[in-house]
Amino acid sequence: MMASSYNAKEEDGHHSGASSHGGAGAVKSKKPDNTAFKQQRLPAWQPILTAGTVLPAFFVIGLIFIPIGIGLYVTSNNIKEYEIDYTGADVNTPCYNCAQNFSWNSTSCLCSVNFTLEQPFESTVFMYYGLSNFYQNHRRYVKSRDDSQLNGNTFALTNPSKECEPYRTNEGLPIAPCGAIANSLFNDTLTLYYIDSNGTRNPIPLVKKGIAWWTDKHVKFRNPGSNSNLTVAFQGTTKPVNWKNPVYELDPSDPENNGFINEDFIVWMRTAALPTFRKLYRIIQKNPSQTATLPSGKYVLDITYNYPVLSFAGRKRMILSTISWMGGKNPFLGIAYITVGSICFFLGVVLLIIHHKYDTRNNSADIPN
């Protein structure tokens, strides 16, 4: 061990004060100072890996992870999910004519998809819309928004951020909301009907409020000014290029769901990380007087086809799903736990066999002379 008086700068007979007598031409030592930190003498814990510590760790991890993985996998499989692709890319699909002839400037096209639920959905059902091959994670797309404008800032309303280009202004007027994200807002309308034994179409009530995050609805998104008349509040602005109606007409029947605080708009503005994604569209609440929220039987999905996707080889789908305490259907987490636990348990068995077969050490001769 080094003596406590050791100084790295006094090595080879040179004293630390030599540089002061050597003039300007003296070369300073590049050796680190003699401190516990720089000389790496700080207290440290170094684990000694032995069979007695490694083997139990492998077995414990395996015995904990495998049951957790099985529980997660079974829970995920118990979630009921039904998916309908209504892109209309194939000739025999109901929305083929709408998909082939529709563009952003076209009038709305109507199509219907018939389907059958083999099993009832007992609990609250969540209706999603899904898109494929849509890269909301592109850097320029993600940045193409003005959060100050979305937060109700009156200056940003009429002076949008340059990040919104080329969807910042249109015909000399500022766009509200500006940017590529808002301009590409998903605007298909989905309506669900249950066909009873008499062939009557019974509409399924779809709840449109409560689909956005609370922080988004009440903190990040606000309408400009204090004027309850949104037509006046958004005066001097224009709608996004691809929109049919201005932002203050997203839901004229409900002032609490109109303008920047429209929940469909808020859900869309939270960009997805992957090119294939789903976003919450509506909620079908469980009726206490009925045994099932969606009983098994025949259904019709009416679609107001407003959103073209064939131009970028995309797909559109509607998903009905229940949830559990762990969220939606996702078997990956359970499979990952089972895989890791099984590998650890298998390695523990292999190492245990190797340890018993080849461990011939003599404890009395651990340290040779």
Coordinates of C-alpha atoms in Angstrom, one line a residue:
M1 CA 0.0 0.0 0.0
M2 CA 1.2 3.5 -0.8
A3 CA 2.3 5.7 2.1
S4 CA -0.1 8.5 2.8
S5 CA 2.6 11.1 2.2
Y6 CA 3.1 9.9 -1.4
N7 CA 2.8 12.7 -4.0
A8 CA 2.6 11.8 -7.7
K9 CA 4.3 15.0 -8.6
E10 CA 7.4 14.2 -6.6
E11 CA 8.2 11.0 -8.5
D12 CA 11.7 10.4 -9.9
G13 CA 13.2 12.8 -7.3
H14 CA 11.3 15.9 -8.7
H15 CA 9.6 18.0 -6.1
S16 CA 6.2 19.6 -6.6
G17 CA 7.8 23.0 -6.3
A18 CA 10.3 22.4 -9.1
S19 CA 8.2 23.9 -11.7
S20 CA 8.3 27.2 -9.9
H21 CA 12.1 27.3 -10.1
G22 CA 12.5 25.9 -13.6
G23 CA 11.1 29.0 -15.3
A24 CA 8.6 29.1 -18.1
G25 CA 10.2 26.2 -20.0
A26 CA 9.6 23.6 -17.3
V27 CA 7.2 20.8 -18.3
K28 CA 4.3 20.2 -16.0
S29 CA 3.6 16.6 -15.0
K30 CA 0.6 15.0 -16.7
K31 CA 0.2 12.5 -13.9
P32 CA -3.1 12.7 -12.1
D33 CA -3.2 14.1 -8.6
N34 CA -2.7 11.7 -5.7
T35 CA -6.3 11.7 -4.6
A36 CA -8.5 8.7 -3.8
F37 CA -10.8 9.5 -6.6
K38 CA -8.2 10.1 -9.3
Q39 CA -6.0 7.2 -8.2
Q40 CA -9.1 4.9 -8.0
R41 CA -8.7 4.1 -4.3
L42 CA -12.4 4.8 -3.3
P43 CA -14.1 2.0 -1.4
A44 CA -15.8 -0.4 -3.8
W45 CA -17.7 -3.6 -3.6
Q46 CA -16.6 -6.4 -5.9
P47 CA -18.9 -9.4 -6.0
I48 CA -17.2 -12.8 -6.0
L49 CA -19.3 -15.1 -8.3
T50 CA -19.4 -18.6 -6.9
A51 CA -21.8 -21.5 -7.5
G52 CA -23.4 -20.8 -4.2
T53 CA -24.5 -17.4 -5.3
V54 CA -25.0 -17.7 -9.0
L55 CA -27.1 -20.9 -9.0
P56 CA -29.8 -19.7 -6.5
A57 CA -30.1 -16.5 -8.5
F58 CA -30.8 -18.3 -11.7
F59 CA -33.4 -20.5 -10.1
V60 CA -35.1 -17.7 -8.2
I61 CA -35.4 -15.5 -11.3
G62 CA -36.8 -18.5 -13.2
L63 CA -39.3 -19.4 -10.5
I64 CA -40.5 -15.8 -10.3
F65 CA -40.6 -14.9 -14.0
I66 CA -42.3 -18.0 -15.3
P67 CA -45.5 -17.7 -13.1
I68 CA -45.7 -13.9 -13.8
G69 CA -45.3 -14.6 -17.6
I70 CA -48.0 -17.2 -17.5
G71 CA -50.4 -14.9 -15.7
L72 CA -49.7 -12.0 -18.1
Y73 CA -50.2 -14.3 -21.1
V74 CA -53.4 -15.8 -19.9
T75 CA -54.8 -12.4 -19.0
S76 CA -53.9 -11.1 -22.5
N77 CA -55.6 -14.1 -24.2
N78 CA -58.8 -13.5 -22.1
I79 CA -59.2 -10.0 -23.8
K80 CA -61.6 -10.2 -26.6
E81 CA -60.8 -8.4 -29.8
Y82 CA -62.4 -8.1 -33.2
E83 CA -60.9 -6.3 -36.2
I84 CA -62.3 -5.3 -39.6
D85 CA -60.2 -4.0 -42.4
Y86 CA -62.3 -1.6 -44.5
T87 CA -59.5 -0.1 -46.7
G88 CA -61.3 -1.1 -49.9
A89 CA -58.1 -2.2 -51.7
D90 CA -59.7 -5.4 -53.0
V91 CA -62.4 -5.5 -55.6
N92 CA -64.7 -7.7 -53.6
T93 CA -64.7 -5.5 -50.5
P94 CA -67.7 -3.2 -49.7
C95 CA -65.6 0.0 -49.7
Y96 CA -63.7 -0.6 -52.9
N97 CA -65.6 2.1 -54.9
C98 CA -65.0 4.7 -52.2
A99 CA -61.3 3.9 -51.9
Q100 CA -60.7 4.0 -55.7
N101 CA -62.5 7.3 -56.4
F102 CA -61.9 9.2 -53.2
S103 CA -59.4 12.1 -52.7
W104 CA -59.1 14.9 -50.1
N105 CA -61.3 17.2 -52.1
S106 CA -64.0 14.7 -52.8
T107 CA -67.4 14.6 -51.2
S108 CA -68.0 11.9 -48.6
C109 CA -68.6 8.4 -49.7
L110 CA -70.7 5.9 -47.7
C111 CA -70.1 2.1 -47.4
S112 CA -71.2 -0.6 -45.0
V113 CA -69.5 -3.7 -43.7
N114 CA -71.4 -6.6 -42.3
F115 CA -69.8 -8.9 -39.7
T116 CA -70.8 -11.4 -37.0
L117 CA -69.6 -11.6 -33.4
E118 CA -69.3 -15.3 -32.5
Q119 CA -68.8 -14.5 -28.8
P120 CA -70.4 -11.7 -26.7
F121 CA -68.4 -8.8 -25.3
E122 CA -69.4 -8.6 -21.7
S123 CA -67.5 -5.6 -20.3
T124 CA -66.9 -2.1 -21.5
V125 CA -65.8 -2.2 -25.2
F126 CA -63.4 0.2 -26.7
M127 CA -63.6 1.1 -30.4
Y128 CA -60.3 2.0 -32.1
Y129 CA -59.4 3.0 -35.6
G130 CA -56.1 1.7 -36.9
L131 CA -53.8 2.8 -39.7
S132 CA -50.9 1.0 -41.3
N133 CA -47.9 2.3 -43.2
F134 CA -48.5 5.8 -41.8
Y135 CA -45.2 7.2 -40.3
Q136 CA -46.3 9.6 -37.6
N137 CA -42.9 9.2 -36.2
H138 CA -41.1 11.1 -39.0
R139 CA -39.0 13.9 -37.6
R140 CA -40.4 16.7 -39.7
Y141 CA -43.9 15.5 -39.2
V142 CA -43.6 15.3 -35.4
K143 CA -42.2 18.9 -35.3
S144 CA -44.9 20.3 -37.6
R145 CA -47.1 21.8 -34.9
D146 CA -47.3 24.9 -32.7
D147 CA -47.9 24.0 -29.1
S148 CA -48.4 27.6 -28.1
Q149 CA -51.2 28.0 -30.6
L150 CA -52.8 24.7 -29.4
N151 CA -52.6 26.0 -25.9
G152 CA -54.8 29.0 -26.8
N153 CA -52.1 31.7 -27.1
T154 CA -53.7 34.5 -29.1
F155 CA -50.4 35.8 -30.6
A156 CA -49.5 32.3 -31.9
L157 CA -53.0 31.9 -33.2
T158 CA -52.4 34.6 -35.9
N159 CA -48.6 34.1 -36.0
P160 CA -48.0 30.3 -36.2
S161 CA -44.5 28.8 -35.7
K162 CA -42.3 28.4 -38.8
E163 CA -42.2 24.7 -37.9
C164 CA -45.7 24.4 -39.4
E165 CA -44.4 25.1 -42.9
P166 CA -45.8 24.4 -45.5
Y167 CA -49.1 24.3 -43.6
R168 CA -48.5 27.6 -41.8
T169 CA -50.7 29.9 -43.9
N170 CA -53.1 29.5 -46.8
E171 CA -54.3 32.3 -49.1
G172 CA -52.6 34.9 -46.8
L173 CA -54.4 33.7 -43.6
P174 CA -52.8 31.8 -40.7
I175 CA -54.0 28.2 -40.5
A176 CA -55.5 27.1 -37.2
P177 CA -54.4 24.5 -36.2
C178 CA -51.3 24.7 -38.3
G179 CA -48.8 21.9 -39.2
A180 CA -48.8 18.6 -41.0
I181 CA -50.1 16.6 -38.0
A182 CA -53.3 18.6 -37.8
N183 CA -53.7 18.8 -41.6
S184 CA -53.8 14.9 -41.8
L185 CA -56.4 14.5 -39.1
F186 CA -58.3 11.2 -39.3
N187 CA -61.9 12.1 -40.2
D188 CA -63.7 8.9 -41.1
T189 CA -67.1 8.5 -39.3
L190 CA -67.9 5.1 -37.9
T191 CA -71.4 4.0 -36.8
L192 CA -72.2 0.6 -35.4
Y193 CA -75.6 -1.2 -35.6
Y194 CA -76.8 -4.5 -34.0
I195 CA -79.1 -6.5 -36.2
D196 CA -81.8 -8.3 -34.1
S197 CA -83.7 -11.4 -35.0
N198 CA -86.3 -9.3 -36.8
G199 CA -83.6 -7.8 -39.0
T200 CA -84.0 -4.3 -37.4
R201 CA -80.9 -2.1 -37.2
N202 CA -80.4 -1.0 -33.6
P203 CA -77.8 1.7 -33.1
I204 CA -75.0 1.0 -30.6
P205 CA -74.5 4.1 -28.4
L206 CA -70.9 5.4 -28.9
V207 CA -69.4 7.7 -26.2
K208 CA -67.1 10.3 -27.8
K209 CA -66.0 12.0 -24.6
G210 CA -63.3 10.6 -22.2
I211 CA -61.1 9.2 -25.0
A212 CA -58.3 11.7 -24.5
W213 CA -55.8 12.0 -21.7
W214 CA -56.9 14.3 -18.9
T215 CA -53.7 16.3 -19.1
D216 CA -54.1 16.9 -22.8
K217 CA -57.7 17.9 -22.5
H218 CA -57.3 20.3 -19.6
V219 CA -53.7 21.4 -19.7
K220 CA -52.0 21.2 -23.2
F221 CA -55.0 22.1 -25.4
R222 CA -57.1 25.2 -24.9
N223 CA -59.3 27.4 -27.0
P224 CA -58.0 31.0 -27.6
G225 CA -59.3 33.9 -25.5
S226 CA -62.2 33.8 -23.1
N227 CA -64.9 34.2 -25.8
S228 CA -67.4 31.3 -25.7
N229 CA -68.3 32.1 -29.4
L230 CA -65.5 30.2 -31.2
T231 CA -66.4 31.7 -34.5
V232 CA -65.3 35.0 -33.1
A233 CA -62.3 33.5 -31.2
F234 CA -60.9 32.0 -34.4
Q235 CA -61.7 35.0 -36.6
G236 CA -58.8 36.0 -38.9
T237 CA -57.7 32.3 -39.4
T238 CA -58.5 29.6 -41.9
K239 CA -58.9 25.9 -41.7
P240 CA -56.2 23.4 -42.6
V241 CA -55.9 22.6 -46.3
N242 CA -57.3 19.0 -46.1
W243 CA -60.1 19.8 -43.7
K244 CA -63.7 20.2 -44.9
N245 CA -64.8 22.4 -41.9
P246 CA -62.9 24.9 -39.7
V247 CA -61.7 23.9 -36.2
Y248 CA -64.7 25.6 -34.5
E249 CA -67.1 23.2 -36.3
L250 CA -65.5 19.9 -35.3
D251 CA -68.4 19.4 -32.8
P252 CA -70.8 22.4 -32.9
S253 CA -73.4 20.6 -30.7
D254 CA -71.0 20.4 -27.7
P255 CA -69.0 23.5 -26.8
E256 CA -67.0 21.4 -24.3
N257 CA -65.8 19.3 -27.2
N258 CA -65.2 21.9 -29.9
G259 CA -62.2 23.8 -31.2
F260 CA -58.8 22.8 -30.0
I261 CA -60.3 20.8 -27.1
N262 CA -62.1 18.4 -29.4
E263 CA -61.1 15.0 -28.1
D264 CA -60.9 13.3 -31.6
F265 CA -58.4 16.1 -32.5
I266 CA -56.5 15.7 -29.3
V267 CA -56.1 11.9 -29.7
W268 CA -54.8 12.4 -33.2
M269 CA -52.3 15.0 -32.2
R270 CA -50.6 12.5 -29.8
T271 CA -48.3 11.0 -32.5
A272 CA -47.7 7.2 -32.7
A273 CA -44.2 5.7 -32.4
L274 CA -44.7 3.0 -35.1
P275 CA -46.1 3.1 -38.6
T276 CA -48.8 0.6 -37.7
F277 CA -50.9 2.0 -34.8
R278 CA -54.4 2.3 -33.4
K279 CA -56.1 5.2 -31.7
L280 CA -59.1 5.3 -29.5
Y281 CA -62.2 6.4 -31.4
R282 CA -65.2 5.7 -29.1
I283 CA -66.3 3.9 -25.9
I284 CA -69.2 1.5 -25.7
Q285 CA -70.3 1.6 -22.0
K286 CA -71.7 -1.6 -20.4
N287 CA -75.4 -1.4 -19.9
P288 CA -76.3 -2.7 -16.3
S289 CA -79.7 -4.0 -17.6
Q290 CA -78.0 -6.2 -20.2
T291 CA -75.8 -9.3 -19.7
A292 CA -73.4 -8.3 -22.5
T293 CA -72.3 -5.0 -23.9
L294 CA -72.2 -6.4 -27.4
P295 CA -74.1 -9.7 -27.6
S296 CA -73.1 -12.3 -30.2
G297 CA -74.9 -11.9 -33.5
K298 CA -74.9 -9.8 -36.7
Y299 CA -73.7 -6.3 -36.9
V300 CA -73.3 -3.5 -39.5
L301 CA -70.5 -1.0 -39.6
D302 CA -71.5 2.2 -41.5
I303 CA -68.5 4.1 -42.7
T304 CA -68.4 7.7 -44.0
Y305 CA -65.3 7.3 -46.1
N306 CA -63.3 10.6 -45.8
Y307 CA -59.7 9.5 -45.3
P308 CA -57.8 8.3 -48.4
V309 CA -54.9 5.8 -47.7
L310 CA -54.2 4.1 -51.0
S311 CA -51.9 6.9 -52.1
F312 CA -49.3 5.8 -49.5
A313 CA -50.2 2.1 -49.6
G314 CA -51.8 2.3 -46.3
R315 CA -54.6 0.2 -44.6
K316 CA -57.5 1.2 -42.4
R317 CA -59.3 -0.9 -39.9
M318 CA -61.8 -0.8 -37.0
I319 CA -61.0 -2.7 -33.8
L320 CA -63.4 -3.6 -31.0
S321 CA -61.6 -4.6 -27.9
T322 CA -62.1 -5.1 -24.2
I323 CA -59.3 -4.4 -21.7
S324 CA -58.0 -5.8 -18.5
W325 CA -55.9 -4.5 -15.5
M326 CA -52.8 -4.6 -17.8
G327 CA -54.5 -2.7 -20.7
G328 CA -55.3 -4.0 -24.1
K329 CA -54.4 -7.3 -25.8
N330 CA -50.6 -7.7 -25.9
P331 CA -49.1 -11.2 -25.5
F332 CA -45.5 -10.0 -25.9
L333 CA -45.0 -9.1 -22.3
G334 CA -46.1 -12.5 -21.1
I335 CA -44.0 -14.3 -23.7
A336 CA -41.0 -12.2 -22.7
Y337 CA -41.3 -13.1 -19.0
I338 CA -41.8 -16.8 -19.8
T339 CA -38.8 -16.8 -22.1
V340 CA -36.4 -15.1 -19.7
G341 CA -37.6 -17.2 -16.8
S342 CA -37.2 -20.4 -18.8
I343 CA -33.7 -19.5 -20.0
C344 CA -32.6 -18.7 -16.4
F345 CA -34.0 -21.9 -15.1
F346 CA -32.4 -23.9 -17.9
L347 CA -29.0 -22.3 -17.3
G348 CA -29.4 -22.9 -13.6
V349 CA -29.9 -26.7 -14.2
V350 CA -27.0 -26.8 -16.7
L351 CA -24.6 -25.0 -14.4
L352 CA -25.7 -27.2 -11.4
I353 CA -24.9 -30.3 -13.4
I354 CA -21.5 -28.9 -14.4
H355 CA -20.7 -27.8 -10.9
H356 CA -21.5 -31.3 -9.4
K357 CA -19.7 -33.1 -12.1
Y358 CA -16.5 -31.1 -12.5
D359 CA -16.0 -29.4 -9.1
T360 CA -13.0 -31.4 -7.7
R361 CA -11.5 -28.6 -5.7
N362 CA -9.9 -29.3 -2.4
N363 CA -11.0 -26.7 0.1
S364 CA -7.9 -27.2 2.2
A365 CA -5.7 -26.4 -0.8
D366 CA -7.4 -23.3 -2.2
I367 CA -4.3 -21.2 -1.7
P368 CA -1.2 -23.0 -3.1
N369 CA 2.2 -22.6 -1.4

